[in-house]
mmCIF file with all atom_site columns, C-alpha atoms and ligand atoms in Angstrom:
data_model
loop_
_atom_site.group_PDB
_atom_site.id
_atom_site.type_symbol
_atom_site.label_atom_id
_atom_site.label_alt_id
_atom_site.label_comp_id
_atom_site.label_asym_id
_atom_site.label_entity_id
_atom_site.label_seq_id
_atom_site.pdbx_PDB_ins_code
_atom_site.Cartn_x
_atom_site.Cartn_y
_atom_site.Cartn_z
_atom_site.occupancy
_atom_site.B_iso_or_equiv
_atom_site.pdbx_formal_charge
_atom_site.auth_seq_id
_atom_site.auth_comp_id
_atom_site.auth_asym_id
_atom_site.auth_atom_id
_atom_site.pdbx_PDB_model_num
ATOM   1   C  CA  . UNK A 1 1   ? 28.367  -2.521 -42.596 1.00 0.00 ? 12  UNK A CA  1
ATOM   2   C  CA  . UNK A 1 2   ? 24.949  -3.194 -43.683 1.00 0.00 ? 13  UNK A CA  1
ATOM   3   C  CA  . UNK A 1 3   ? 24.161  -5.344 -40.595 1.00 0.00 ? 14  UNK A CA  1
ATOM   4   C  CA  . UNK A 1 4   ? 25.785  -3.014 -38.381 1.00 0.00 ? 15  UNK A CA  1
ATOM   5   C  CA  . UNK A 1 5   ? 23.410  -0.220 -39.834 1.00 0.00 ? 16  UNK A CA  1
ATOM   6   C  CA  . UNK A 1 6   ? 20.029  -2.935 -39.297 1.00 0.00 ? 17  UNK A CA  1
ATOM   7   C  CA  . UNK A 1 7   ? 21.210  -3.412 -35.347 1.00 0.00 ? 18  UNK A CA  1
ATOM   8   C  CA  . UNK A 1 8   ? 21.449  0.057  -34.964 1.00 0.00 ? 19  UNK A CA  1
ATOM   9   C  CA  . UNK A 1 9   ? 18.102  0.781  -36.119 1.00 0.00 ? 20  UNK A CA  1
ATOM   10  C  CA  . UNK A 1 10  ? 17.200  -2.028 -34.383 1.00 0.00 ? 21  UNK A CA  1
ATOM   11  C  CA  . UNK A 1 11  ? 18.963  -1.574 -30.877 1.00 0.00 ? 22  UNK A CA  1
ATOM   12  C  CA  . UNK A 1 12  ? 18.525  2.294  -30.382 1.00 0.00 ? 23  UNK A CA  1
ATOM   13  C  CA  . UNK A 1 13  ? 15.181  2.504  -29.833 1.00 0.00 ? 24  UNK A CA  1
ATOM   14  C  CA  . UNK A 1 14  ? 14.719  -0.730 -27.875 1.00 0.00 ? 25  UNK A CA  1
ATOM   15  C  CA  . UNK A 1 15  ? 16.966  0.403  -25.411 1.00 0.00 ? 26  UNK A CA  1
ATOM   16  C  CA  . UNK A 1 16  ? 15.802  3.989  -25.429 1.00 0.00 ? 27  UNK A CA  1
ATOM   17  C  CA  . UNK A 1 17  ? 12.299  2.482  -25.067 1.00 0.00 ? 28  UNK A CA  1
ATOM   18  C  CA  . UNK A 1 18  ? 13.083  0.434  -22.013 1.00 0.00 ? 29  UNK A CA  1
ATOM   19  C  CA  . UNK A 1 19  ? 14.935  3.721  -20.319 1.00 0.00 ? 30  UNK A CA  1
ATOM   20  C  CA  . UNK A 1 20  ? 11.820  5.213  -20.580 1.00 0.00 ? 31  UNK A CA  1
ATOM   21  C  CA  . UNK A 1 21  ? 10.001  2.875  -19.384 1.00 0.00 ? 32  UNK A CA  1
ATOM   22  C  CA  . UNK A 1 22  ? 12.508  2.235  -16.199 1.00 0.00 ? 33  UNK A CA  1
ATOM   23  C  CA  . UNK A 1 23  ? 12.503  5.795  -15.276 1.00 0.00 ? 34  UNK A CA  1
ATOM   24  C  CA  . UNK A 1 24  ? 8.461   6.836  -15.568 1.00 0.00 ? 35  UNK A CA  1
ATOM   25  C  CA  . UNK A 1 25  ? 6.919   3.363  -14.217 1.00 0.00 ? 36  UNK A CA  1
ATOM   26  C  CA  . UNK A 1 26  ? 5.489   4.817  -10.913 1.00 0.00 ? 37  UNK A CA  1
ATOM   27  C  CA  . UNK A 1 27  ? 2.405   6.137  -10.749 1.00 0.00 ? 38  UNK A CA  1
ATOM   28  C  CA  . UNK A 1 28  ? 1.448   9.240  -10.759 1.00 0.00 ? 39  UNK A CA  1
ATOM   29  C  CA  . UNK A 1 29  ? -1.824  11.265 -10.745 1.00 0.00 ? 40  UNK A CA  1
ATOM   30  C  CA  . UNK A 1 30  ? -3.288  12.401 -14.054 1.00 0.00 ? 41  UNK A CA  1
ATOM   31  C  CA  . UNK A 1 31  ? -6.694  14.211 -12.959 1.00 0.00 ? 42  UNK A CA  1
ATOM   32  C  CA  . UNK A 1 32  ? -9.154  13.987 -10.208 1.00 0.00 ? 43  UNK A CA  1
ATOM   33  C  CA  . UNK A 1 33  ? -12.377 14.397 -9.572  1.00 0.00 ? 44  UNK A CA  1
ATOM   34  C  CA  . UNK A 1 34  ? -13.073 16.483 -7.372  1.00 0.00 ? 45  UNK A CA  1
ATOM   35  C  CA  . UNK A 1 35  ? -9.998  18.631 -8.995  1.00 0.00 ? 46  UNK A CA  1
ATOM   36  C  CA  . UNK A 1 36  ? -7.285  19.437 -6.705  1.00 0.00 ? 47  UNK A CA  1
ATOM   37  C  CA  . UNK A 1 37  ? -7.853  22.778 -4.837  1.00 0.00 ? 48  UNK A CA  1
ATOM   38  C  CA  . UNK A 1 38  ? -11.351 22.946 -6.347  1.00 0.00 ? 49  UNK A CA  1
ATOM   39  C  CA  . UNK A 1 39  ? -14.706 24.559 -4.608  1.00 0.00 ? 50  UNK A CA  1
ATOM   40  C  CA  . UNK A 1 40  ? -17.872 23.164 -5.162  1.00 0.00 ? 51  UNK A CA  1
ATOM   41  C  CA  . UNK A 1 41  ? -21.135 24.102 -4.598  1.00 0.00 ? 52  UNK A CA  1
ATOM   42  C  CA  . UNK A 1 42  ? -22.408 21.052 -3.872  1.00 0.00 ? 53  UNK A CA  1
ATOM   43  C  CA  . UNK A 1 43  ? -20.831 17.920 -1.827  1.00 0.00 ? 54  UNK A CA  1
ATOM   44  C  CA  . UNK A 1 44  ? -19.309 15.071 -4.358  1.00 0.00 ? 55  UNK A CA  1
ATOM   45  C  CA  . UNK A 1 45  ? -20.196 11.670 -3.345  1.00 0.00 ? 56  UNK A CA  1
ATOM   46  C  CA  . UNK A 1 46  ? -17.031 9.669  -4.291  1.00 0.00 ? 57  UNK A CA  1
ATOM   47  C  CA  . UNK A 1 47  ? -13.585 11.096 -4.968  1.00 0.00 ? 58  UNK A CA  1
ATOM   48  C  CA  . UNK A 1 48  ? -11.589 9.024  -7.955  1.00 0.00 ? 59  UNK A CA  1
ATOM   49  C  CA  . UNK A 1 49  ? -7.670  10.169 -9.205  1.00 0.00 ? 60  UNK A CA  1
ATOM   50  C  CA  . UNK A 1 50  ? -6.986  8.733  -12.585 1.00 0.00 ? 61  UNK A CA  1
ATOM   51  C  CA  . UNK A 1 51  ? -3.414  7.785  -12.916 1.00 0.00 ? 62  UNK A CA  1
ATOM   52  C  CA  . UNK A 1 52  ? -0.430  7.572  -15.834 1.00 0.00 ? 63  UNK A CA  1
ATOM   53  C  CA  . UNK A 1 53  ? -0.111  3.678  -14.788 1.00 0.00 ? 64  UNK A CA  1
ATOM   54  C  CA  . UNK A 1 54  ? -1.713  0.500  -13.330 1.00 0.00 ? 65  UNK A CA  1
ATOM   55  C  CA  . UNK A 1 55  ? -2.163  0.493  -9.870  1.00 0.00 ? 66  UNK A CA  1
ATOM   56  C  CA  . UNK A 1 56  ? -1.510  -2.632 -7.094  1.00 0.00 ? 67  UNK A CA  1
ATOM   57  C  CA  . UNK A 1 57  ? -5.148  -3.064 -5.902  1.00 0.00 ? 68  UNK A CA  1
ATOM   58  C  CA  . UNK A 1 58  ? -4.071  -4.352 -2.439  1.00 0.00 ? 69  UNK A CA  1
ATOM   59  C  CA  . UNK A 1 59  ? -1.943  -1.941 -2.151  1.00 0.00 ? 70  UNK A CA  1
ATOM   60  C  CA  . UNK A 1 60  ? -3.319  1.522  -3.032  1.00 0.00 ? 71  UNK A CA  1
ATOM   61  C  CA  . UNK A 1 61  ? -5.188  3.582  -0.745  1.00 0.00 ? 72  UNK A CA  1
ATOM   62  C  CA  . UNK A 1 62  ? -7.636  6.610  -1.231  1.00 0.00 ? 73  UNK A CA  1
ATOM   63  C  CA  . UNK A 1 63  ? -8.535  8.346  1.971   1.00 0.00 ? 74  UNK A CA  1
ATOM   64  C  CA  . UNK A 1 64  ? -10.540 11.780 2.471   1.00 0.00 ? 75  UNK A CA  1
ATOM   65  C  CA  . UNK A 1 65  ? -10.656 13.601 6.140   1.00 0.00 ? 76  UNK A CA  1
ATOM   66  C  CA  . UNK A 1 66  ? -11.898 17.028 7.036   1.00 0.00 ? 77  UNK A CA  1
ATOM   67  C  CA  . UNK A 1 67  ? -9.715  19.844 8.288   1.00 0.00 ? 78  UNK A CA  1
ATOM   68  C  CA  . UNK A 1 68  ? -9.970  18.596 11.886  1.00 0.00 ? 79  UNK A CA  1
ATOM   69  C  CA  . UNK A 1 69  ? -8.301  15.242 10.786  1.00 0.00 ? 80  UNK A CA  1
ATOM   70  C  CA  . UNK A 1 70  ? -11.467 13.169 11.227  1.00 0.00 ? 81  UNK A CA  1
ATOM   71  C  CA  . UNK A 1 71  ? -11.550 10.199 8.411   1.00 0.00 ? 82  UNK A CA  1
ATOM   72  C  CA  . UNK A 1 72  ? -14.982 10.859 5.914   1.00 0.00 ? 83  UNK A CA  1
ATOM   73  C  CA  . UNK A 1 73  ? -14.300 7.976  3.262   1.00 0.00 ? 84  UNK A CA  1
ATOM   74  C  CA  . UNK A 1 74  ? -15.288 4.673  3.276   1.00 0.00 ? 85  UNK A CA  1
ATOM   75  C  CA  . UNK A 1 75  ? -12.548 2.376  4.062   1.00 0.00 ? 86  UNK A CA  1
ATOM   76  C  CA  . UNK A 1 76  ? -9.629  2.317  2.720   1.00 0.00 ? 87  UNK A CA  1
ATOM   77  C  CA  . UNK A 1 77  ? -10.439 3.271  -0.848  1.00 0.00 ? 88  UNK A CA  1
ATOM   78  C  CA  . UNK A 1 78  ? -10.523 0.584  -3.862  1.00 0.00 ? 89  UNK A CA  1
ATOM   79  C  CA  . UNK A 1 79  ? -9.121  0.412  -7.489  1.00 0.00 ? 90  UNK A CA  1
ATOM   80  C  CA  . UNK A 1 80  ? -11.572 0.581  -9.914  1.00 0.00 ? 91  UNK A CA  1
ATOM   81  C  CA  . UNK A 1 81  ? -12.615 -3.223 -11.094 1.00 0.00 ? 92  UNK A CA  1
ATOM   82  C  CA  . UNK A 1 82  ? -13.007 -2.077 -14.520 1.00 0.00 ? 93  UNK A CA  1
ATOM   83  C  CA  . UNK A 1 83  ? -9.949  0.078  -14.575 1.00 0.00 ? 94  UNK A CA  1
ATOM   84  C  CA  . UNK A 1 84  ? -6.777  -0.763 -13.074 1.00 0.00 ? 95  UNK A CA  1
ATOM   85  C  CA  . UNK A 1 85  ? -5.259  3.355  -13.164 1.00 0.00 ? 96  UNK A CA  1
ATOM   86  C  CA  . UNK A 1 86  ? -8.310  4.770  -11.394 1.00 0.00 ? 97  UNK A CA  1
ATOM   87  C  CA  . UNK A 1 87  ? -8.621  4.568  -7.417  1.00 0.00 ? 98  UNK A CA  1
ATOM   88  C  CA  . UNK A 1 88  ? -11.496 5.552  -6.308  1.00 0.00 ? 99  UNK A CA  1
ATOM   89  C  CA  . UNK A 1 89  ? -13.508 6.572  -2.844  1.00 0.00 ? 100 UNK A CA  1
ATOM   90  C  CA  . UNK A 1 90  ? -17.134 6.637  -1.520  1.00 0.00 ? 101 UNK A CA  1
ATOM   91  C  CA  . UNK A 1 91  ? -18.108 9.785  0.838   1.00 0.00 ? 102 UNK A CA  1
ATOM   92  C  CA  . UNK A 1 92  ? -21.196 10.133 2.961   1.00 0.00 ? 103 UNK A CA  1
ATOM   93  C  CA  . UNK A 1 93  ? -24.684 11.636 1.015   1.00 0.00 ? 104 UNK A CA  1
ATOM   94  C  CA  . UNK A 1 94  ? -24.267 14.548 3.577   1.00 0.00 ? 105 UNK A CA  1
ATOM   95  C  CA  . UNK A 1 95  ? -21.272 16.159 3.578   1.00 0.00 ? 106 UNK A CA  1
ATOM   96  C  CA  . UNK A 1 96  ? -20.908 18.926 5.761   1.00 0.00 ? 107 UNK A CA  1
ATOM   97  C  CA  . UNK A 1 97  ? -19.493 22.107 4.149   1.00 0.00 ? 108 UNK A CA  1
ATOM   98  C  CA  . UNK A 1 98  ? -15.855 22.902 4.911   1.00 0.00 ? 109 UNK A CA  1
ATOM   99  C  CA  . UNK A 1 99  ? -11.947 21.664 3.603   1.00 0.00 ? 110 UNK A CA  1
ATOM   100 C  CA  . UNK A 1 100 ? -11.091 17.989 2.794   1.00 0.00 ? 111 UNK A CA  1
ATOM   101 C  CA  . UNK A 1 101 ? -7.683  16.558 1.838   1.00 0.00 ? 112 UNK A CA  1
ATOM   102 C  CA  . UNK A 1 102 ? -7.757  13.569 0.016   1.00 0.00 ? 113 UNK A CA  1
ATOM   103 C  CA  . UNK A 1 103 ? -4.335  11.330 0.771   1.00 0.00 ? 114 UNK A CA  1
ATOM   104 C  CA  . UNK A 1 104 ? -3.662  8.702  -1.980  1.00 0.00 ? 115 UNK A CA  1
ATOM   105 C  CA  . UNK A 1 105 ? -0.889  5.888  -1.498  1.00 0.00 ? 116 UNK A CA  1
ATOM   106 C  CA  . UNK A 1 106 ? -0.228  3.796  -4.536  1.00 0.00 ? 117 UNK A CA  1
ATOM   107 C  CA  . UNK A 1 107 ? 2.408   0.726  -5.554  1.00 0.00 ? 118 UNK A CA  1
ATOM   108 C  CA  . UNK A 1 108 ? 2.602   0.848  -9.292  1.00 0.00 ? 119 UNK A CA  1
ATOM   109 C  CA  . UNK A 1 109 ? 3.231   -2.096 -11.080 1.00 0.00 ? 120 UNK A CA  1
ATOM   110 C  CA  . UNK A 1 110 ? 7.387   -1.649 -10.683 1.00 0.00 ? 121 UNK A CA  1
ATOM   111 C  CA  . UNK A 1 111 ? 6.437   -1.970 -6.989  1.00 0.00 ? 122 UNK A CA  1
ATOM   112 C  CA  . UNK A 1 112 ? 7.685   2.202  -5.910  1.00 0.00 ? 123 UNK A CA  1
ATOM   113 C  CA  . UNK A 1 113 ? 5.635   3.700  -3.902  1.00 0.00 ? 124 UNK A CA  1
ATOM   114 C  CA  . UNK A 1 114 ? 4.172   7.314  -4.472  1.00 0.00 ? 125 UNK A CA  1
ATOM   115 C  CA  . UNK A 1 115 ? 1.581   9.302  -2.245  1.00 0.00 ? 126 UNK A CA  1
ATOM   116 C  CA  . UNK A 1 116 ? 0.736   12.849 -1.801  1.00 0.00 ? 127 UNK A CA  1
ATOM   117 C  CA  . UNK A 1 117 ? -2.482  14.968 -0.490  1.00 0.00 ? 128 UNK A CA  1
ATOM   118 C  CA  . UNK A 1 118 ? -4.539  17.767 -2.067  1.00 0.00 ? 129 UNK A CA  1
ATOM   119 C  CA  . UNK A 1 119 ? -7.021  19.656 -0.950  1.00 0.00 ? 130 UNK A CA  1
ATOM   120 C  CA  . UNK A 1 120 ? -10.608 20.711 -1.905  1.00 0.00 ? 131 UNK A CA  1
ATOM   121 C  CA  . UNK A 1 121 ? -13.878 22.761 -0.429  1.00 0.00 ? 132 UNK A CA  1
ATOM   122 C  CA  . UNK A 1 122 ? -17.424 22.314 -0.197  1.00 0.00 ? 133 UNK A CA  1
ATOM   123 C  CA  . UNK A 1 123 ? -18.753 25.577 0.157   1.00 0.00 ? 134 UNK A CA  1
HETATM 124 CU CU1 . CU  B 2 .   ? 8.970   3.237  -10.543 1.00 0.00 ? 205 CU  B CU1 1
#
């Protein structure tokens, strides 16, 4: 009885830990900068999206275009050297006014895949 009680104290949250873990292992965006759907008054110069995990450096991307489609960002995007949950993108010093969408594309550390877009204005 008494080791039955220590492996169930023992067991339950292991296991419940490791469901958890299982089930929220991609990545997913946590904040951005610029903030999704924001207007600013005054062109950014790089775009970065924190995330709730590590990120696959080879594998992430971080692209900004303009309405018309045309690609802004340098590249391809790169994670952060010092931080492997922040992907992050350089834009040109001059950046005309009008809508972007940023399009991320990460493999977290599970190796799913997660992307999405969002939008933002320099006005
Ligand atoms: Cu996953």
């Amino acid at each position: 009885m008494a080791m039955w009680r220590i492996l169930k104290f023992a067991i339950g949250p292991l296991v419940l830990l490791l469901a958890v873990q299982s089930a929220e292992a991609h990545a997913f965006p946590d904040h951005s900068l610029p903030k999704v759907g924001s207007e600013l008054a005054s062109a950014p110069t790089m775009v970065r999206i924190w995330f709730d995990g590590d990120i696959e450096p080879v594998f992430s991307t971080l692209i900004v275009k303009s309405a018309m489609g045309s690609q802004v960002s340098a590249g391809q995007g790169r994670v952060s050297a010092s931080n492997s949950t922040l992907l992050e993108t350089t834009l040109p010093k001059t950046l005309p006014l009008g809508k972007y969408y940023v399009y991320w594309s990460v493999i977290a550390r599970d190796g799913h895949h997660t992307e999405g877009r969002f939008p933002f204005r320099v006005k």
